mmCIF file of C-alpha atoms in Angstrom:
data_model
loop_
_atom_site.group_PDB
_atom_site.id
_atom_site.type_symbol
_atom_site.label_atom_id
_atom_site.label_comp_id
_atom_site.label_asym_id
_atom_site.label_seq_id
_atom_site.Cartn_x
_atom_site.Cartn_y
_atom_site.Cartn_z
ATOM 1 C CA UNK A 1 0.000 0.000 0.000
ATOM 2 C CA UNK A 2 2.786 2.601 1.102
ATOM 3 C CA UNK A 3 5.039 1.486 -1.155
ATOM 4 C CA UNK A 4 2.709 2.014 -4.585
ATOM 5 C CA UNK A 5 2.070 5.330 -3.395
ATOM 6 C CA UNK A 6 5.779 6.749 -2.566
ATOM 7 C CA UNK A 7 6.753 5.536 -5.873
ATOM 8 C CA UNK A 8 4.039 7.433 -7.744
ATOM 9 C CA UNK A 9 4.826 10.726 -5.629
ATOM 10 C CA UNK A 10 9.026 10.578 -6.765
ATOM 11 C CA UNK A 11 7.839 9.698 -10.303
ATOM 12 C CA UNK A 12 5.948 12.799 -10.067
ATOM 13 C CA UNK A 13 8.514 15.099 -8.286
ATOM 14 C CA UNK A 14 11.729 13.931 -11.385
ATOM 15 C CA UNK A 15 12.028 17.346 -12.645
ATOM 16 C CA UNK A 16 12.958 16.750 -16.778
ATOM 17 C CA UNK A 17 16.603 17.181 -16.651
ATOM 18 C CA UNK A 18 16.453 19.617 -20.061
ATOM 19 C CA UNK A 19 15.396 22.783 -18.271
ATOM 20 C CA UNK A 20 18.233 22.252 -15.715
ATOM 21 C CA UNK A 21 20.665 22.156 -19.009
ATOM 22 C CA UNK A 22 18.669 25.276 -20.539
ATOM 23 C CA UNK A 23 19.461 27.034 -17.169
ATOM 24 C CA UNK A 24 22.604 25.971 -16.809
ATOM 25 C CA UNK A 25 23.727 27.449 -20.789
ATOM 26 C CA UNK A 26 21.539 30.721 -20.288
ATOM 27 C CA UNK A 27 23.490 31.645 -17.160
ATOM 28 C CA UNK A 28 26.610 30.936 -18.813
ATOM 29 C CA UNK A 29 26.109 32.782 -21.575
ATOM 30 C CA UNK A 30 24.383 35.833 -19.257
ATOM 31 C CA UNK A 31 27.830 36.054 -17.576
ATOM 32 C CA UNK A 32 29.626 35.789 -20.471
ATOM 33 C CA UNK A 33 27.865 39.106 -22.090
ATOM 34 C CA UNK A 34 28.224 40.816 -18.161
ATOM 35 C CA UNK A 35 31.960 40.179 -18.497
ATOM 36 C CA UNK A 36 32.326 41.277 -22.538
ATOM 37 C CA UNK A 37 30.537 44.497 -21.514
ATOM 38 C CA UNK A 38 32.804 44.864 -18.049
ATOM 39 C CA UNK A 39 35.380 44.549 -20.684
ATOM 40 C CA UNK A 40 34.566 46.604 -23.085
ATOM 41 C CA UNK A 41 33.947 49.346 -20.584
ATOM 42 C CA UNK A 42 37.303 49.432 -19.049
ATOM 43 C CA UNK A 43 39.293 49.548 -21.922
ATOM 44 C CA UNK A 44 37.567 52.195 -23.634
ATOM 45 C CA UNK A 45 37.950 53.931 -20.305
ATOM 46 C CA UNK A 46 41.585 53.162 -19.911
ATOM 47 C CA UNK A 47 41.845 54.641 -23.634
ATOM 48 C CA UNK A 48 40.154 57.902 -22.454
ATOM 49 C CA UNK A 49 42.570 58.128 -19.253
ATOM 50 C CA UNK A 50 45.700 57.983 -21.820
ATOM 51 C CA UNK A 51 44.720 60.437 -23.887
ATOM 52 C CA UNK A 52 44.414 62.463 -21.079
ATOM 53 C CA UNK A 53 47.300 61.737 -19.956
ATOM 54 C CA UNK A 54 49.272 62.603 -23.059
ATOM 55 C CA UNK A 55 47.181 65.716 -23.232
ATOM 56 C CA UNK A 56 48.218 66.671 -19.773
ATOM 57 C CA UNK A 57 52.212 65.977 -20.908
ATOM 58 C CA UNK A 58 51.884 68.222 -23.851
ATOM 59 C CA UNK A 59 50.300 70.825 -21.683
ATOM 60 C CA UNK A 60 52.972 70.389 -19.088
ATOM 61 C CA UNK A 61 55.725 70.779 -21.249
ATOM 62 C CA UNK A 62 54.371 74.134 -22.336
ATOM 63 C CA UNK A 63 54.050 75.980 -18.878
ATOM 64 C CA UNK A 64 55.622 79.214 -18.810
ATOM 65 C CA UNK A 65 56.922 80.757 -15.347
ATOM 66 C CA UNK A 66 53.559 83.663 -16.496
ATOM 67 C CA UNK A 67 51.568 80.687 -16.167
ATOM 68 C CA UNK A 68 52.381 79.702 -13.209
ATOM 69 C CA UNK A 69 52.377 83.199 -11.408
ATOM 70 C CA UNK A 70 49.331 84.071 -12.860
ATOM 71 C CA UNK A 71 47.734 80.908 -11.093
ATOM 72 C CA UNK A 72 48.971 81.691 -8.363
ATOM 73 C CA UNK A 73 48.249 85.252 -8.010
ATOM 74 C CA UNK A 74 44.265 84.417 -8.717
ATOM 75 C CA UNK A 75 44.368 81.204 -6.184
ATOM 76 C CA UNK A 76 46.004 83.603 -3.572
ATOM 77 C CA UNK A 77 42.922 86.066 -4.216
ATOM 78 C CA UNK A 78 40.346 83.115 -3.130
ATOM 79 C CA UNK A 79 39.347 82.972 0.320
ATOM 80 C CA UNK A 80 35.216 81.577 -0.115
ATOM 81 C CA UNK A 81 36.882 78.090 -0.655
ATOM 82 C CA UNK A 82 37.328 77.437 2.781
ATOM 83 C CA UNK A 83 34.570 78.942 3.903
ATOM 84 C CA UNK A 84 31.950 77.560 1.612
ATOM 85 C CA UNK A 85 33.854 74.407 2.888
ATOM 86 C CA UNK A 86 33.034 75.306 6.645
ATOM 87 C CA UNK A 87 29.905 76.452 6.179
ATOM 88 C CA UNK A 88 28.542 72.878 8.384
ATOM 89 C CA UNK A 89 30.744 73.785 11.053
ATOM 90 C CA UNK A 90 28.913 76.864 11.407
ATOM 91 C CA UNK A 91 25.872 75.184 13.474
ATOM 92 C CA UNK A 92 28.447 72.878 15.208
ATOM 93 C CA UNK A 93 28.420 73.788 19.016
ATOM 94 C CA UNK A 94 30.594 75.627 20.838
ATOM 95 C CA UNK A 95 29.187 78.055 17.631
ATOM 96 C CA UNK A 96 32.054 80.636 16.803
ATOM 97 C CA UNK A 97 34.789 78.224 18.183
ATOM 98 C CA UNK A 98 34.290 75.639 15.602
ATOM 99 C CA UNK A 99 33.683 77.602 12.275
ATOM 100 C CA UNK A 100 37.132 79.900 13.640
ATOM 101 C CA UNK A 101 38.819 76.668 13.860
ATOM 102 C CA UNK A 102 37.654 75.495 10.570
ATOM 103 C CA UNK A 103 38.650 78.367 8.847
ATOM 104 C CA UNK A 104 41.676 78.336 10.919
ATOM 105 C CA UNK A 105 42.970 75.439 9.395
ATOM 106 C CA UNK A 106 41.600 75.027 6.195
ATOM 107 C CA UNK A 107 43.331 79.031 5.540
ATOM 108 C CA UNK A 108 46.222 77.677 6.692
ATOM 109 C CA UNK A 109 46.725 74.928 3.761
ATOM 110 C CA UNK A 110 44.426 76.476 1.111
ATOM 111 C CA UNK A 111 46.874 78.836 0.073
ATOM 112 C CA UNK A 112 50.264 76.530 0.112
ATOM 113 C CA UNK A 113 48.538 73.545 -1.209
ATOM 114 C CA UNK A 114 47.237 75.410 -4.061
ATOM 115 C CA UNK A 115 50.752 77.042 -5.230
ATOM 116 C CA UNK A 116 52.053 73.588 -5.552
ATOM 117 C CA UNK A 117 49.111 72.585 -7.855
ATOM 118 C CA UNK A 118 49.798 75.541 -9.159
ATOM 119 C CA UNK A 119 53.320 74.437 -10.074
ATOM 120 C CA UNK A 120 51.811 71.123 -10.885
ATOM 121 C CA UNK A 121 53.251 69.467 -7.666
ATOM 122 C CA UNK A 122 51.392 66.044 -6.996
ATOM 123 C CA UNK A 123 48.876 66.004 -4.017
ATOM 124 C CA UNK A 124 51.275 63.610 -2.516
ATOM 125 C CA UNK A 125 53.890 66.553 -2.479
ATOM 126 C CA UNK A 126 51.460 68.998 -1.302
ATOM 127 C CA UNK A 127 50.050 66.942 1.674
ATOM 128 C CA UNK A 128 54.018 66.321 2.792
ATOM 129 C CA UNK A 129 54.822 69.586 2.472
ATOM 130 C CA UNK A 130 51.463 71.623 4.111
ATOM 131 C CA UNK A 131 50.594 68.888 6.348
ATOM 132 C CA UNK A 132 53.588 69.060 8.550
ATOM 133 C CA UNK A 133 52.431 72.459 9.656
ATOM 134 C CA UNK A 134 48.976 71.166 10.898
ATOM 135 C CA UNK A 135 50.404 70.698 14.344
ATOM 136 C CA UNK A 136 51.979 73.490 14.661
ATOM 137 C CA UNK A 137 48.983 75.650 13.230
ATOM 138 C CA UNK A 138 46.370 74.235 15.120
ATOM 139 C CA UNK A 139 48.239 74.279 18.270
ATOM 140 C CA UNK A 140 46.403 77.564 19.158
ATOM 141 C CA UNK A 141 43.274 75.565 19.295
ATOM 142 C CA UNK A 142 45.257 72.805 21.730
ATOM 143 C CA UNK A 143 43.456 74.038 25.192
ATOM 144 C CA UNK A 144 40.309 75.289 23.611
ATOM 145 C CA UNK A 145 37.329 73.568 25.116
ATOM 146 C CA UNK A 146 36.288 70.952 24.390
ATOM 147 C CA UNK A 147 39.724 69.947 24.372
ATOM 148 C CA UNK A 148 39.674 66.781 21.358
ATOM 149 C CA UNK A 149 37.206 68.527 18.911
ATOM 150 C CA UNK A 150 38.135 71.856 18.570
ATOM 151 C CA UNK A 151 41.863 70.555 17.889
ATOM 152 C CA UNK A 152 40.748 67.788 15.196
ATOM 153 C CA UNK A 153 38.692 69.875 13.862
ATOM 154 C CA UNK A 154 41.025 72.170 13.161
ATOM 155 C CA UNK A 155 43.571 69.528 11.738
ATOM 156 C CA UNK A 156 41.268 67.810 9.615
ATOM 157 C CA UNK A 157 39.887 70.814 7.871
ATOM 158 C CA UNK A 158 43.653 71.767 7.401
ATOM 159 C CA UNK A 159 43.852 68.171 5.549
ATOM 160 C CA UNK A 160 40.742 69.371 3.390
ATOM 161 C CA UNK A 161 42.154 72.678 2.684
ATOM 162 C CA UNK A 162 45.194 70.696 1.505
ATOM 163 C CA UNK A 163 43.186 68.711 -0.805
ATOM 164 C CA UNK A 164 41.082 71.283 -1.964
ATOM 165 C CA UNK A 165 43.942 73.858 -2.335
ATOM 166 C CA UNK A 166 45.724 71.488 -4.685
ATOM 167 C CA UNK A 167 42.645 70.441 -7.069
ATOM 168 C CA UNK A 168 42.036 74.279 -6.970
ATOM 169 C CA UNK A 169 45.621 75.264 -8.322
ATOM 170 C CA UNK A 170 45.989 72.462 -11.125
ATOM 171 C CA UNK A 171 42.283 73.240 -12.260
ATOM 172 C CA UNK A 172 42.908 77.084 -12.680
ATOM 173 C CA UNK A 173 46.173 76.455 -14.207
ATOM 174 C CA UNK A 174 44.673 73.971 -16.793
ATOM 175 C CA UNK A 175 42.187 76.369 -17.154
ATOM 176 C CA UNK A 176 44.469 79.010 -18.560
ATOM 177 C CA UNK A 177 46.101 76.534 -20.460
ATOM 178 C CA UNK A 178 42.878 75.492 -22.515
ATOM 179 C CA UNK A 179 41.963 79.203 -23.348
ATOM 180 C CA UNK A 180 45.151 79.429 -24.682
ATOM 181 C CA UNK A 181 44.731 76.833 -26.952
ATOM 182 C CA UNK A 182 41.481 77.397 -27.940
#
């Protein structure tokens, strides 16, 4: 009696074994056409970084001393940089202690950072050179209450100021470069 019926019940669960193989081939082929495209994609994107790259070479090589001051004349002229980039620290309690801070540091590297971008230093150069200060700047903020945030704060808006500093100065300068050319 039991046995009649468990036999009909696994003769009726056997899933046909040529769906499984229809899976099986569309997934392969699904990952094949994710991997082409991946493919695709980063090489034409590696292509696109070279030519920049040999773009930014040819425009390197033709940087005049002019150039150069003339970036750095107009970066030295910026100041809403830093504080459009403090403008959250504004709200941040204690109130004035933490925008001053802010501005503090970020001031302090803005200017630097950007007159190495501006004589096409790498960030790596400018954050060596700017960032070494930080202690030293900020160390007017050192017994400022509350002791830990005023002081960070002050450092890692310095290390913003850096960063932003630096894009600013190679931007401008590439700026002047591609009116010139065009």
């Amino acid at each position: 009696m039991y046995s009649n019926t468990s036999e009909q019940y696994w003769r009726h669960r056997k899933k046909p074994d040529g769906k499984k193989k229809t899976l099986i081939a569309l997934g392969v082929l699904s990952l094949a056409l994710v991997g082409s495209t991946y493919i695709i994609r980063g090489t034409s994107r590696a292509r696109a970084q070279r030519h920049e790259l040999e773009m930014q070479r040819r425009r390197a090589a033709e940087v005049t001393e002019g150039h150069r001051s003339q970036c750095e004349d107009h970066v030295k002229a910026m100041h809403n940089e830093c504080s459009s980039l403090c403008n959250g620290e504004r709200k941040s309690i204690p109130r004035p202690t933490m925008y001053q801070s802010c501005l503090h540091g970020c001031l302090g590297a803005f200017h630097d950072a950007a007159v190495i971008g501006c004589r096409q230093g790498s960030e790596e150069d400018a954050f060596h050179k700017v960032s070494s200060d930080s202690f030293e700047h900020c160390s007017n903020y050192k017994n400022t209450l509350p002791k830990p945030e005023v002081l960070s704060t002050c450092r890692k808006y310095h290390r913003e100021g850096t960063k932003v500093g630096h894009r600013l100065g190679l931007r401008y300068l590439q700026h002047l470069l591609d009116s010139e050319y065009s």
